Amino acid sequence: MTIPAHPRRWFGLFCLLVVAFSVGGCSPTATPSTAIVTDADESATITPHPRPPVVATGLPPTTPPPEATAPPTATDLPTIAPSPLPTASLTPSPTPDRNIPCSSRIPDNGLLTVVTLTYGLSRDYEPAGLVGLSGYLPNDVTLGYPTELRRVAVTPLVKMITDMQAAGLQPRVLSGYRSFSAQAIARQKWLEKEPDRANILSAPPGFSEHQLGTVIDFGSPELAEIVGQEDIEFHTWFYKTSEGRWLLDNAHKYGFTLSYPFEAFEITGFFYEPWHYRYVGVEMATQLHEEGISLTEHQLATEPPPCIPDSP
Ligand SMILES: [Zn+2]
């Protein structure tokens, strides 16, 4: 394979490799306190696509219940000593306090959480309300990937993709939610392959916007021809595709915003990712579109830092 010399092309290559490692697309950022959409939206009614879902839930396959047997007699029962009740909840509570290490930060369910290479998330953070997109979008959009997204973003996403298809476009959904551990796997693969450039090409676990569950990486069937590589899925030249241009002009109308614009590297710490969109609600997305800035830039300019960065 020819290795592109330009760093952005490196990034495209990285993203491709990430997909090859079966953890989904690429990239990261965001924090709340003035969320426009709240938990109530998670219960919004969504009409699923009529196909049977093929969603990876992270749960083991369902197994049939064991054969019914006679209940054990008292003498069969093992002696179990009473144990003290657990004192800690299994589900971490949100940490609205900004005076905590970022590595302990559990954001609430708002949509404006800042995540950058400076302001990370707790490894224990997993967003609520994740649903598989396979039940809502056809295979020619999901490409069979078991992509998950927070429920609050699913209806706007389906509406946007439906409108794109009505306009003759063929959007692909290449990546969505990525857990801390999934990000760690992707990161490790890249550290092994290109240790000197891993910091540029991938986000360490805990520093990816994908952990928020409101981020989508889009693809386009035009990309392969534009780049000249048949199996390419992520490349900076996504902005040249019909789907990329449409998203740049219209995604805000559905509540999605481009997290890493071309000119925002100094603020976000990430190279241009024209395929990486994040759901923030129509009001905020429209405001950002009109001002021509990223959510990260807006939040860091209008709010105090979300947490105390951990020592390197
Ligand atoms: Zn991404």
XYZ file of C-alpha atoms and ligand atoms in Angstrom:
313
model
C 0.000 0.000 0.000
C 1.300 3.434 -0.817
C 1.625 5.509 2.292
C 0.348 9.059 1.848
C 2.849 11.716 2.798
C 0.391 14.359 3.895
C -0.623 14.124 7.579
C -4.308 14.434 6.778
C -4.014 11.549 4.437
C -2.369 9.689 7.251
C -5.459 10.338 9.202
C -7.607 8.924 6.453
C -5.397 5.899 6.404
C -5.708 5.570 10.137
C -9.456 5.675 9.921
C -9.412 3.001 7.287
C -7.280 0.844 9.523
C -9.559 1.464 12.425
C -12.424 0.116 10.388
C -10.304 -2.806 9.344
C -9.873 -3.579 13.010
C -13.614 -3.782 13.330
C -14.030 -1.073 15.911
C -15.591 1.449 13.595
C -14.537 4.797 12.190
C -12.430 7.412 13.676
C -12.198 10.472 15.842
C -13.295 12.183 19.175
C -14.719 15.634 21.523
C -17.479 17.553 23.845
C -19.628 18.681 27.764
C -22.940 19.821 29.104
C -24.692 22.141 31.408
C -26.827 23.996 28.908
C -28.128 20.985 27.051
C -30.989 21.731 24.726
C -32.297 18.212 24.600
C -32.787 16.292 27.799
C -33.605 12.827 28.955
C -37.193 13.281 27.961
C -36.142 13.134 24.347
C -34.690 9.695 24.836
C -38.218 8.367 24.998
C -39.198 9.871 21.666
C -41.153 7.442 19.539
C -39.188 6.000 16.658
C -40.619 3.760 14.010
C -38.109 1.009 13.427
C -37.201 -0.188 10.003
C -39.182 -3.379 9.347
C -36.129 -5.603 8.970
C -35.001 -7.845 11.806
C -32.304 -6.051 13.772
C -28.813 -7.500 13.651
C -27.430 -5.393 16.415
C -24.411 -6.212 18.481
C -25.527 -5.442 21.981
C -22.413 -6.494 23.782
C -24.552 -9.058 25.567
C -23.973 -12.791 25.227
C -26.275 -14.620 22.851
C -29.599 -15.576 24.265
C -29.585 -19.130 25.476
C -32.627 -21.265 26.104
C -33.635 -21.684 29.704
C -32.465 -24.897 31.319
C -34.781 -27.839 31.519
C -37.185 -27.614 34.373
C -36.064 -29.749 37.241
C -37.415 -30.544 40.616
C -36.692 -27.769 43.093
C -33.868 -28.573 45.452
C -34.774 -29.732 48.864
C -33.665 -27.883 51.913
C -30.751 -30.236 52.349
C -29.565 -29.505 48.780
C -29.229 -25.832 49.384
C -25.715 -24.621 50.084
C -25.141 -22.534 53.105
C -24.644 -18.920 52.118
C -23.361 -16.453 54.621
C -25.138 -13.116 54.511
C -23.045 -10.459 52.848
C -23.209 -6.738 53.464
C -25.177 -4.701 50.992
C -23.068 -2.929 48.395
C -22.470 0.669 49.253
C -21.579 1.868 45.775
C -23.930 2.030 42.826
C -22.996 -0.060 39.802
C -23.899 2.867 37.577
C -21.635 5.846 38.140
C -23.454 9.044 38.878
C -22.857 12.193 36.842
C -20.167 14.462 38.222
C -21.312 18.033 37.640
C -18.429 19.292 39.751
C -15.827 20.751 37.422
C -13.120 20.588 40.094
C -12.373 16.923 39.521
C -9.801 15.116 37.428
C -11.046 14.583 33.895
C -10.302 10.878 34.268
C -13.104 10.775 36.858
C -15.594 12.789 34.858
C -18.991 11.195 34.264
C -21.015 13.678 32.206
C -24.777 13.899 32.445
C -27.048 13.181 29.507
C -26.711 16.649 28.014
C -25.576 17.038 24.445
C -22.852 19.640 24.806
C -20.167 17.779 26.734
C -16.678 18.940 25.774
C -14.271 16.116 24.991
C -10.844 17.003 23.664
C -7.315 15.700 24.018
C -7.161 17.870 27.150
C -10.594 17.281 28.649
C -11.292 13.567 28.699
C -13.914 11.238 30.155
C -13.896 8.560 32.824
C -13.247 5.065 31.604
C -16.454 4.142 33.438
C -18.619 6.481 31.386
C -21.103 4.800 29.114
C -23.988 6.885 27.779
C -27.552 5.906 28.567
C -30.065 4.950 25.910
C -27.829 3.372 23.300
C -29.715 1.659 20.497
C -28.555 -0.275 17.457
C -29.055 1.514 14.146
C -29.622 -1.702 12.229
C -33.232 -1.641 13.342
C -33.773 1.828 11.888
C -31.636 2.057 8.783
C -31.245 -0.355 5.874
C -28.078 -2.318 5.256
C -27.046 -0.171 2.311
C -26.670 2.666 4.821
C -25.137 0.814 7.795
C -23.142 -1.600 5.601
C -23.967 -4.225 8.183
C -21.874 -2.609 10.913
C -23.423 -3.026 14.380
C -23.386 0.721 14.962
C -24.975 2.105 18.123
C -26.137 5.623 18.920
C -27.992 7.334 21.737
C -31.700 7.185 21.137
C -32.032 10.969 21.237
C -30.047 11.235 18.005
C -31.656 8.375 16.105
C -34.828 10.080 14.891
C -32.958 13.156 13.581
C -30.408 10.880 11.909
C -33.060 8.775 10.196
C -34.851 11.916 9.027
C -31.644 13.392 7.643
C -30.660 10.224 5.816
C -34.145 9.860 4.388
C -33.946 13.406 3.024
C -30.477 12.772 1.631
C -31.701 9.702 -0.192
C -34.689 11.649 -1.515
C -32.167 14.110 -2.937
C -30.445 11.285 -4.800
C -27.559 10.826 -2.354
C -26.217 7.586 -0.887
C -25.013 8.323 2.649
C -23.255 5.606 4.628
C -23.073 5.353 8.409
C -19.623 3.985 9.186
C -19.244 4.481 12.926
C -21.145 5.654 15.971
C -20.739 4.907 19.667
C -17.346 3.589 20.639
C -16.709 2.479 24.205
C -13.580 3.267 26.207
C -12.351 -0.284 25.661
C -13.096 -0.239 21.925
C -11.138 2.978 21.623
C -8.297 1.402 23.598
C -8.146 -1.489 21.144
C -8.026 0.844 18.164
C -5.364 2.924 19.858
C -3.216 -0.100 20.682
C -3.327 -1.325 17.116
C -2.051 2.010 15.924
C 0.639 2.236 18.599
C 1.979 -1.078 17.405
C 1.888 -0.052 13.776
C 3.073 3.552 13.948
C 4.273 4.392 17.479
C 5.751 7.741 16.490
C 2.551 9.016 14.946
C -0.091 7.408 17.129
C -0.680 10.616 19.051
C -1.495 12.443 15.854
C -3.534 9.734 14.249
C -5.735 8.474 17.037
C -7.313 9.573 20.264
C -6.323 7.753 23.429
C -9.260 6.012 25.137
C -11.279 8.502 27.154
C -10.561 11.343 24.733
C -12.862 10.428 21.867
C -16.226 12.082 21.202
C -17.413 8.701 20.008
C -17.641 7.621 23.663
C -20.538 10.077 24.029
C -22.804 8.049 21.751
C -24.006 11.062 19.765
C -21.396 11.028 17.013
C -21.629 9.580 13.527
C -18.916 9.084 10.926
C -20.412 9.252 7.447
C -19.182 7.709 4.247
C -19.818 8.139 0.542
C -19.690 5.701 -2.376
C -17.965 8.458 -4.366
C -14.926 8.500 -2.105
C -13.148 5.505 -3.634
C -13.054 7.053 -7.087
C -12.049 10.483 -5.792
C -9.205 9.067 -3.712
C -8.311 6.366 -6.209
C -8.423 3.580 -3.678
C -11.147 0.994 -3.887
C -11.493 0.109 -0.221
C -11.115 3.576 1.273
C -13.788 4.550 3.775
C -12.304 7.592 5.536
C -10.383 10.314 3.793
C -10.157 14.075 4.048
C -11.515 14.283 0.523
C -14.897 13.264 1.852
C -15.587 16.991 1.679
C -15.484 16.694 -2.126
C -18.213 14.050 -2.279
C -21.875 14.844 -2.890
C -22.711 13.516 0.562
C -19.963 15.521 2.239
C -21.015 18.753 0.558
C -24.679 18.187 1.422
C -23.859 17.522 5.071
C -21.750 20.659 5.324
C -24.663 22.752 4.080
C -27.583 20.976 5.716
C -26.649 18.828 8.728
C -27.328 21.660 11.161
C -30.987 21.699 10.141
C -31.246 18.248 11.718
C -29.187 19.096 14.790
C -25.792 17.774 13.657
C -22.569 19.766 13.706
C -19.113 19.178 12.287
C -16.821 18.599 15.271
C -13.451 19.117 13.616
C -13.559 21.780 10.941
C -10.539 22.391 8.751
C -9.454 25.483 10.643
C -10.081 24.215 14.188
C -6.997 22.092 14.816
C -5.542 24.505 17.355
C -8.712 24.353 19.424
C -9.791 20.752 19.104
C -6.398 19.109 18.731
C -7.774 17.042 15.893
C -7.141 17.235 12.192
C -9.932 18.049 9.784
C -12.559 15.301 9.828
C -15.231 16.219 7.275
C -17.061 12.932 7.960
C -17.443 13.304 11.751
C -20.756 14.829 12.838
C -22.150 15.169 16.306
C -25.761 15.616 17.407
C -26.212 18.748 19.546
C -29.815 19.693 18.741
C -31.090 22.001 16.016
C -30.773 25.226 17.997
C -27.112 24.821 18.885
C -26.170 23.281 15.537
C -27.755 26.204 13.703
C -26.016 28.725 15.932
C -22.641 27.070 15.349
C -23.283 26.910 11.609
C -24.113 30.600 11.460
C -21.098 31.556 13.561
C -18.806 29.209 11.676
C -17.293 27.674 14.809
C -17.133 24.249 16.410
C -18.992 23.193 19.532
C -15.686 22.847 21.370
C -14.704 26.414 20.542
C -18.116 27.681 21.618
C -18.163 25.778 24.892
C -14.633 26.607 25.935
C -15.294 30.282 25.225
C -18.546 30.439 27.164
C -18.052 28.038 30.064
C -15.324 27.246 32.582
C -13.197 24.174 31.907
C -15.260 21.012 32.437
C -12.653 19.245 34.595
C -9.049 19.289 35.718
C -6.783 17.755 33.081
C -4.859 14.772 34.358
C -1.083 14.863 34.441
C 0.472 13.295 31.370
Zn -15.440 10.146 14.116
